[in-house]
JSON list of C-alpha atoms in Angstrom, two decimals:
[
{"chain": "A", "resi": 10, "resn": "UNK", "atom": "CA", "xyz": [120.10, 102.75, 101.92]},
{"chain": "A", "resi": 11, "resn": "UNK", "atom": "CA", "xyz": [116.55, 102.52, 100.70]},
{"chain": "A", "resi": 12, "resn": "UNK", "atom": "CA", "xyz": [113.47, 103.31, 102.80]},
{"chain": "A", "resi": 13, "resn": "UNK", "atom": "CA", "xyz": [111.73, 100.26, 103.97]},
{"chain": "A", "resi": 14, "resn": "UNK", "atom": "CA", "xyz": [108.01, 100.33, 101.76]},
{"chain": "A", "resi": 15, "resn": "UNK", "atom": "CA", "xyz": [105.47, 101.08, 104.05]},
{"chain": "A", "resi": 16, "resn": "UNK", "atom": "CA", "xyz": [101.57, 100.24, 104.29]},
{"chain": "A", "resi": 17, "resn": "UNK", "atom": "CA", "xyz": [99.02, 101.58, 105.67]},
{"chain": "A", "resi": 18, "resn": "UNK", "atom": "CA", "xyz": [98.44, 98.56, 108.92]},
{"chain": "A", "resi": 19, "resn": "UNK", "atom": "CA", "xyz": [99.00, 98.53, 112.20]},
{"chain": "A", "resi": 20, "resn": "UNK", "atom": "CA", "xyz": [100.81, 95.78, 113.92]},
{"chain": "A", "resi": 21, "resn": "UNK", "atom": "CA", "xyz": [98.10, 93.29, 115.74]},
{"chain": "A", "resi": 22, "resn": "UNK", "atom": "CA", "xyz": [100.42, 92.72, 118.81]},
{"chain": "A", "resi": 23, "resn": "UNK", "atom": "CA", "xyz": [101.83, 96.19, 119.23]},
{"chain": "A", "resi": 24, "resn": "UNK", "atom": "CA", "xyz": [98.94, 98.07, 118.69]},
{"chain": "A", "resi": 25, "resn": "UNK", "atom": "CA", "xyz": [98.50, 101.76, 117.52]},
{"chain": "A", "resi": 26, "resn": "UNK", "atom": "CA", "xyz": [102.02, 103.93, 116.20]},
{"chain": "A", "resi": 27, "resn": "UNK", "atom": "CA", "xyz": [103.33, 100.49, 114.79]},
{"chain": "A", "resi": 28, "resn": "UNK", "atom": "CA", "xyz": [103.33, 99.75, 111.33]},
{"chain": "A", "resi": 29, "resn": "UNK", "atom": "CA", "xyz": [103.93, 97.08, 109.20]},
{"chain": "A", "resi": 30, "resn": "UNK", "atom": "CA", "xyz": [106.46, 97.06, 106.55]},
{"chain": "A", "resi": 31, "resn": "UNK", "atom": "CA", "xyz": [107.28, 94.77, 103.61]},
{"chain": "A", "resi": 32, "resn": "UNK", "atom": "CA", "xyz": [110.32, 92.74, 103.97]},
{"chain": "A", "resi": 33, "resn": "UNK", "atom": "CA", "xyz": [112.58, 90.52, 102.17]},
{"chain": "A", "resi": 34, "resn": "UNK", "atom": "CA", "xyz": [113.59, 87.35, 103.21]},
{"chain": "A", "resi": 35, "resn": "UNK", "atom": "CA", "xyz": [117.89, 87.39, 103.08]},
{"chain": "A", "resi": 36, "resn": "UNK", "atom": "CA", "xyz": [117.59, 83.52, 102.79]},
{"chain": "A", "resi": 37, "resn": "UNK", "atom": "CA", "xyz": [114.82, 83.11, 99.65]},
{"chain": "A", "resi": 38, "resn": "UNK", "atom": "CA", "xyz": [114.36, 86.35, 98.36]},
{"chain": "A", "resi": 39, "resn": "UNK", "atom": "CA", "xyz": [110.92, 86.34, 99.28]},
{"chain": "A", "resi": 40, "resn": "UNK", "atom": "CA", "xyz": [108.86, 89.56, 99.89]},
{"chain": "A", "resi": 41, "resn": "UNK", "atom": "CA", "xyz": [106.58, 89.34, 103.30]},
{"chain": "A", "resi": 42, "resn": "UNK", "atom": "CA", "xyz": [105.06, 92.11, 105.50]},
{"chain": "A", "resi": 43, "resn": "UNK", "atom": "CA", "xyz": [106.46, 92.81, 108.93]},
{"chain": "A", "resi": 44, "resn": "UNK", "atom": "CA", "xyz": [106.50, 94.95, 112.51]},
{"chain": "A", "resi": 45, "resn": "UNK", "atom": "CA", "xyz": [108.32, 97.87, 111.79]},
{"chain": "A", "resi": 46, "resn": "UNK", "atom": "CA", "xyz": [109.77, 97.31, 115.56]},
{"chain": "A", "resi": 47, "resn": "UNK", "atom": "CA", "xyz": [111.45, 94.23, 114.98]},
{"chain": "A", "resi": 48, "resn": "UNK", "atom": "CA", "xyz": [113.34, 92.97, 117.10]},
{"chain": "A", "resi": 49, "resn": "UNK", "atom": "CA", "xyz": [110.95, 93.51, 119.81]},
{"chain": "A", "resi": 50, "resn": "UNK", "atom": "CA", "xyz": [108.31, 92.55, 117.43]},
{"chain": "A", "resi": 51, "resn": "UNK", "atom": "CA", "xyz": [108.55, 89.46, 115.51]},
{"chain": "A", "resi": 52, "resn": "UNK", "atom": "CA", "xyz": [104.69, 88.99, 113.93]},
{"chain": "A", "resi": 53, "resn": "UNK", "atom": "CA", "xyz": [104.88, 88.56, 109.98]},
{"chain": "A", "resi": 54, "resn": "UNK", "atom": "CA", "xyz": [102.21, 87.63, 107.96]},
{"chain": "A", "resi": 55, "resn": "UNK", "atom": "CA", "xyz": [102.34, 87.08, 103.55]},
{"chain": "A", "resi": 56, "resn": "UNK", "atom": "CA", "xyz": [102.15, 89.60, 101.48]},
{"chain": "A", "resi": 57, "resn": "UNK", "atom": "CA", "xyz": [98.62, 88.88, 99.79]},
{"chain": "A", "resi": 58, "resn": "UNK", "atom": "CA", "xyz": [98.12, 90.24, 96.35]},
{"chain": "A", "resi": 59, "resn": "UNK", "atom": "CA", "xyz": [96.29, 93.09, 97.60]},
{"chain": "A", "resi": 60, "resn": "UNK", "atom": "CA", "xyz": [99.33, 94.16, 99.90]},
{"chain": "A", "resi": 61, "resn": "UNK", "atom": "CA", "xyz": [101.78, 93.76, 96.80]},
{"chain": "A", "resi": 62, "resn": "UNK", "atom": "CA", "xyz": [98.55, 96.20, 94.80]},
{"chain": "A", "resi": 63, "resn": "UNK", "atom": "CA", "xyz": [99.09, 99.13, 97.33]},
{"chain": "A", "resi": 64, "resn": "UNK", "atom": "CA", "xyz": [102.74, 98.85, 97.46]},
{"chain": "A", "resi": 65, "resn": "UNK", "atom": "CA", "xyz": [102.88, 99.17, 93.54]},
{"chain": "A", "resi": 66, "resn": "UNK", "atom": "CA", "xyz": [100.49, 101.62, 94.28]},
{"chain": "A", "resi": 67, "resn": "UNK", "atom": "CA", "xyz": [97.31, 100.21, 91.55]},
{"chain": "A", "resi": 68, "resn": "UNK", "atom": "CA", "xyz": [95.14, 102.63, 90.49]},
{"chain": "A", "resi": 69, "resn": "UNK", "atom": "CA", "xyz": [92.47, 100.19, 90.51]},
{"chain": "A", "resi": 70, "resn": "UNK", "atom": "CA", "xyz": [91.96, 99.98, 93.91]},
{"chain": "A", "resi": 71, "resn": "UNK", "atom": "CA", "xyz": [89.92, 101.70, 95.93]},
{"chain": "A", "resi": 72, "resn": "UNK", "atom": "CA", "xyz": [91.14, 105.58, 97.30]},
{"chain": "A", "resi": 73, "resn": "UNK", "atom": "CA", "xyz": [93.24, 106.23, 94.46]}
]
């Protein structure tokens, strides 16, 4: 099993020592960032371009 991508945010509702993670949507196949404590936590937001930059890990951006 593959380790769920991580970035470097912290989940708005659960505060510090929760991360976000990128998911994929089973039903479209759609990439979107989530609490790494789901179930507890369901808050997802998109995954903006600049998310999808640091997961590919762009040396463009800023801090690499």
């Amino acid at each position: 099993m593959n380790e769920t991508p991580r970035i470097e945010l912290t989940c708005p509702f659960c505060g510090p020592g929760a991360r976000l993670v990128i998911r994929t949507n089973r039903a479209s196949g759609r990439d979107f960032v989530g609490c790494e404590r789901w179930p507890k936590c369901d808050h997802t937001q998109p995954l903006t371009p600049y998310l999808e930059a640091v997961r590919r890990g762009d040396p463009t951006l800023p801090g690499f």
